[in-house]
mmCIF file of C-alpha atoms in Angstrom:
data_model
loop_
_atom_site.group_PDB
_atom_site.id
_atom_site.type_symbol
_atom_site.label_atom_id
_atom_site.label_comp_id
_atom_site.label_asym_id
_atom_site.label_seq_id
_atom_site.Cartn_x
_atom_site.Cartn_y
_atom_site.Cartn_z
ATOM 1 C CA TYR X 1 16.822 -4.515 1.644
ATOM 2 C CA GLY X 2 13.933 -6.292 -0.032
ATOM 3 C CA ALA X 3 11.797 -3.151 -0.096
ATOM 4 C CA ALA X 4 14.650 -1.117 -1.603
ATOM 5 C CA TRP X 5 14.593 -3.490 -4.572
ATOM 6 C CA PHE X 6 10.831 -4.203 -4.625
ATOM 7 C CA LEU X 7 9.449 -0.643 -4.692
ATOM 8 C CA PRO X 8 11.333 0.695 -7.739
ATOM 9 C CA THR X 9 11.045 -2.635 -9.562
ATOM 10 C CA PHE X 10 7.280 -3.151 -9.245
ATOM 11 C CA GLY X 11 6.055 0.343 -8.370
ATOM 12 C CA ARG X 12 4.426 1.693 -5.244
ATOM 13 C CA LYS X 13 0.852 0.596 -5.938
ATOM 14 C CA HIS X 14 1.919 -2.899 -6.962
ATOM 15 C CA ALA X 15 4.085 -3.168 -3.836
ATOM 16 C CA PHE X 16 0.948 -2.528 -1.780
ATOM 17 C CA LEU X 17 -1.097 -5.034 -3.760
ATOM 18 C CA TYR X 18 1.492 -7.839 -3.979
ATOM 19 C CA GLY X 19 2.238 -7.502 -0.282
ATOM 20 C CA TYR X 20 -1.449 -7.640 0.586
ATOM 21 C CA VAL X 21 -1.999 -10.710 -1.600
ATOM 22 C CA GLY X 22 0.874 -12.499 0.169
ATOM 23 C CA MET X 23 -0.448 -11.482 3.571
ATOM 24 C CA ILE X 24 -4.000 -12.632 2.770
ATOM 25 C CA ALA X 25 -2.791 -15.992 1.439
ATOM 26 C CA ILE X 26 -0.747 -16.611 4.571
ATOM 27 C CA PHE X 27 -3.509 -15.449 6.933
ATOM 28 C CA MET X 28 -5.957 -17.811 5.232
ATOM 29 C CA THR X 29 -3.427 -20.671 5.428
ATOM 30 C CA LEU X 30 -2.960 -20.001 9.141
ATOM 31 C CA VAL X 31 -6.736 -19.917 9.715
ATOM 32 C CA ILE X 32 -7.525 -23.052 7.681
ATOM 33 C CA PHE X 33 -4.721 -25.180 9.142
ATOM 34 C CA PHE X 34 -4.699 -23.560 12.590
ATOM 35 C CA ASN X 35 -5.242 -26.789 14.535
ATOM 36 C CA HIS X 36 -2.884 -28.853 12.362
ATOM 37 C CA LEU X 37 0.234 -26.685 12.078
ATOM 38 C CA PRO X 38 3.185 -27.446 14.345
ATOM 39 C CA GLY X 39 4.317 -24.402 16.321
ATOM 40 C CA TRP X 40 7.565 -24.015 14.371
ATOM 41 C CA LEU X 41 5.708 -23.947 11.006
ATOM 42 C CA PHE X 42 3.126 -21.490 12.339
ATOM 43 C CA THR X 43 5.989 -19.218 13.422
ATOM 44 C CA ILE X 44 7.717 -19.464 10.033
ATOM 45 C CA LEU X 45 4.484 -18.717 8.162
ATOM 46 C CA TYR X 46 3.706 -15.778 10.425
ATOM 47 C CA GLY X 47 7.244 -14.468 9.853
ATOM 48 C CA LEU X 48 6.697 -14.814 6.094
ATOM 49 C CA GLN X 49 3.476 -12.831 6.463
ATOM 50 C CA MET X 50 5.415 -10.093 8.269
ATOM 51 C CA THR X 51 7.970 -10.112 5.431
ATOM 52 C CA CYS X 52 5.161 -9.552 2.904
ATOM 53 C CA ASP X 53 3.967 -6.656 5.076
ATOM 54 C CA TRP X 54 7.370 -5.001 5.480
ATOM 55 C CA ILE X 55 8.431 -5.352 1.844
ATOM 56 C CA GLY X 56 5.073 -4.241 0.447
ATOM 57 C CA PRO X 57 2.501 -2.133 2.321
ATOM 58 C CA CYS X 58 4.762 -0.981 5.146
ATOM 59 C CA ALA X 59 7.480 0.397 2.867
ATOM 60 C CA ALA X 60 5.036 1.769 0.299
ATOM 61 C CA SER X 61 2.936 3.540 2.935
ATOM 62 C CA TYR X 62 6.041 5.465 3.973
ATOM 63 C CA VAL X 63 7.246 6.260 0.451
ATOM 64 C CA VAL X 64 3.949 7.275 -1.180
ATOM 65 C CA PRO X 65 3.190 10.282 1.098
ATOM 66 C CA SER X 66 6.764 11.526 0.764
ATOM 67 C CA GLU X 67 6.386 11.632 -3.029
ATOM 68 C CA ILE X 68 2.783 12.272 -3.935
ATOM 69 C CA PHE X 69 2.012 15.517 -2.111
ATOM 70 C CA PRO X 70 2.841 18.856 -3.755
ATOM 71 C CA THR X 71 6.248 20.188 -2.777
ATOM 72 C CA ALA X 72 4.856 23.189 -0.908
ATOM 73 C CA ALA X 73 2.852 20.979 1.476
ATOM 74 C CA ARG X 74 4.933 17.798 1.385
ATOM 75 C CA ALA X 75 6.520 17.943 4.844
ATOM 76 C CA THR X 76 3.275 18.821 6.612
ATOM 77 C CA ALA X 77 1.197 16.286 4.673
ATOM 78 C CA HIS X 78 3.770 13.535 5.213
ATOM 79 C CA GLY X 79 3.788 14.330 8.936
ATOM 80 C CA ILE X 80 0.000 14.093 9.088
ATOM 81 C CA SER X 81 0.145 10.784 7.209
ATOM 82 C CA ALA X 82 2.789 9.452 9.602
ATOM 83 C CA ALA X 83 0.771 10.557 12.645
ATOM 84 C CA SER X 84 -2.323 8.854 11.209
ATOM 85 C CA GLY X 85 -0.297 5.679 10.780
ATOM 86 C CA LYS X 86 0.873 5.827 14.388
ATOM 87 C CA LEU X 87 -2.705 6.280 15.577
ATOM 88 C CA GLY X 88 -3.766 3.305 13.457
ATOM 89 C CA ALA X 89 -0.966 1.225 14.977
ATOM 90 C CA VAL X 90 -2.118 2.026 18.508
ATOM 91 C CA VAL X 91 -5.726 1.163 17.663
ATOM 92 C CA GLY X 92 -4.586 -2.006 15.872
ATOM 93 C CA ILE X 93 -2.426 -3.231 18.746
ATOM 94 C CA TYR X 94 -5.248 -2.649 21.235
ATOM 95 C CA GLY X 95 -7.809 -4.182 18.868
ATOM 96 C CA VAL X 96 -5.766 -7.362 18.333
ATOM 97 C CA GLY X 97 -5.520 -7.857 22.085
ATOM 98 C CA VAL X 98 -9.272 -7.415 22.508
ATOM 99 C CA LEU X 99 -9.985 -9.783 19.608
ATOM 100 C CA VAL X 100 -7.691 -12.492 20.969
ATOM 101 C CA ASP X 101 -9.357 -12.251 24.388
ATOM 102 C CA THR X 102 -12.896 -12.373 22.959
ATOM 103 C CA ILE X 103 -12.778 -14.634 19.883
ATOM 104 C CA GLY X 104 -9.375 -16.368 20.040
ATOM 105 C CA VAL X 105 -6.251 -16.357 17.896
ATOM 106 C CA ARG X 106 -7.695 -18.252 14.917
ATOM 107 C CA TRP X 107 -10.624 -15.898 14.413
ATOM 108 C CA MET X 108 -8.469 -12.869 15.122
ATOM 109 C CA LEU X 109 -6.261 -13.967 12.197
ATOM 110 C CA LEU X 110 -9.372 -14.276 10.021
ATOM 111 C CA THR X 111 -10.516 -10.784 11.066
ATOM 112 C CA VAL X 112 -7.100 -9.270 10.321
ATOM 113 C CA GLY X 113 -7.071 -11.096 6.961
ATOM 114 C CA GLY X 114 -10.479 -9.571 6.197
ATOM 115 C CA LEU X 115 -9.219 -6.112 7.112
ATOM 116 C CA THR X 116 -6.278 -6.723 4.789
ATOM 117 C CA VAL X 117 -8.751 -7.386 1.952
ATOM 118 C CA VAL X 118 -10.442 -4.055 2.768
ATOM 119 C CA ALA X 119 -7.043 -2.314 2.721
ATOM 120 C CA MET X 120 -6.227 -3.880 -0.657
ATOM 121 C CA VAL X 121 -9.491 -2.586 -2.156
ATOM 122 C CA TRP X 122 -8.831 0.833 -0.580
ATOM 123 C CA VAL X 123 -5.394 1.013 -2.215
ATOM 124 C CA GLN X 124 -6.745 -0.161 -5.572
ATOM 125 C CA LEU X 125 -9.363 2.586 -5.563
ATOM 126 C CA LEU X 126 -7.450 5.493 -3.997
ATOM 127 C CA ILE X 127 -3.717 5.201 -4.744
ATOM 128 C CA PRO X 128 -2.708 6.371 -8.222
ATOM 129 C CA GLU X 129 -0.222 4.391 -10.311
ATOM 130 C CA TYR X 130 2.936 6.420 -10.776
ATOM 131 C CA ASP X 131 6.704 6.174 -11.116
ATOM 132 C CA GLU X 132 9.692 8.522 -11.132
ATOM 133 C CA GLN X 133 8.855 9.864 -14.624
ATOM 134 C CA THR X 134 5.328 10.661 -13.487
ATOM 135 C CA LEU X 135 6.643 12.601 -10.491
ATOM 136 C CA GLU X 136 9.010 14.637 -12.674
ATOM 137 C CA GLY X 137 6.167 15.380 -15.082
ATOM 138 C CA LEU X 138 3.871 16.347 -12.211
ATOM 139 C CA GLU X 139 6.416 18.906 -10.976
ATOM 140 C CA GLU X 140 6.306 20.529 -14.431
ATOM 141 C CA VAL X 141 2.491 20.438 -14.562
ATOM 142 C CA ASP X 142 2.248 21.791 -11.000
ATOM 143 C CA SER X 143 4.381 24.769 -11.957
ATOM 144 C CA ARG X 144 1.725 25.646 -14.575
ATOM 145 C CA GLY X 145 -1.061 25.298 -11.977
ATOM 146 C CA ASP X 146 -3.379 23.185 -14.145
ATOM 147 C CA ARG X 147 -5.370 21.064 -11.670
ATOM 148 C CA CYS X 148 -7.249 19.084 -14.379
ATOM 149 C CA GLU X 149 -3.995 18.034 -16.018
ATOM 150 C CA ILE X 150 -2.617 16.923 -12.634
ATOM 151 C CA LEU X 151 -5.675 14.711 -12.082
ATOM 152 C CA ASN X 152 -5.261 13.261 -15.589
ATOM 153 C CA TRP X 153 -1.652 12.428 -14.775
ATOM 154 C CA LEU X 154 -2.509 10.735 -11.503
ATOM 155 C CA TYR X 155 -5.733 8.908 -12.319
ATOM 156 C CA GLY X 156 -5.807 8.773 -16.106
ATOM 157 C CA GLY X 157 -2.692 6.795 -16.949
ATOM 158 C CA GLY X 158 0.330 8.886 -16.047
ATOM 159 C CA MET X 159 2.589 10.483 -18.622
ATOM 160 C CA LYS X 160 0.581 9.264 -21.647
ATOM 161 C CA ALA X 161 -2.636 10.775 -20.273
ATOM 162 C CA GLY X 162 -0.835 13.997 -19.467
ATOM 163 C CA LYS X 163 0.392 14.237 -23.063
ATOM 164 C CA ARG X 164 -3.128 13.479 -24.380
ATOM 165 C CA ALA X 165 -4.586 16.208 -22.159
ATOM 166 C CA LYS X 166 -1.937 18.627 -23.408
ATOM 167 C CA LYS X 167 -2.720 17.752 -27.080
ATOM 168 C CA GLY X 168 -6.459 18.118 -26.425
ATOM 169 C CA LYS X 169 -5.936 21.620 -25.007
ATOM 170 C CA ALA X 170 -3.771 22.603 -27.969
ATOM 171 C CA ALA X 171 -6.427 21.361 -30.434
ATOM 172 C CA GLY X 172 -9.229 23.107 -28.535
ATOM 173 C CA ALA X 173 -7.362 26.409 -28.242
#
């Protein structure tokens, strides 16, 4: 239920980023205090880390592909995204086991925390900021077939950028 409130309240991109920040903070806490944490506290902190994951990146990574792709290709593109996620999960599960066997739990947590930092940078660079109004506007722009205006909407500030691009075309015409 947390994700159902979190995603529309903070937005998809911010859900990714806030979730990653929470996960990184908890991973670093677990690594720094690894030898000093009682088992019950370690378990609670790890559960809190999983909550940050499920409310933020996990929910957003399902919602974003179902919204961001053009309607004509949405089902196929979302399926490819989901399959990629499943492949990543298999690799991740195997990789965690290998890491634990070779470097131990503490350093595995540090490695996963580092990969979470990489994922946060990836999202910051590649996921556009959008909301429901942006998606409605994109449907209208898509019907006109103007690819430059779509890119302005997604990566140039959403609805405001789309309106600026529209005014610029009208002035230049």
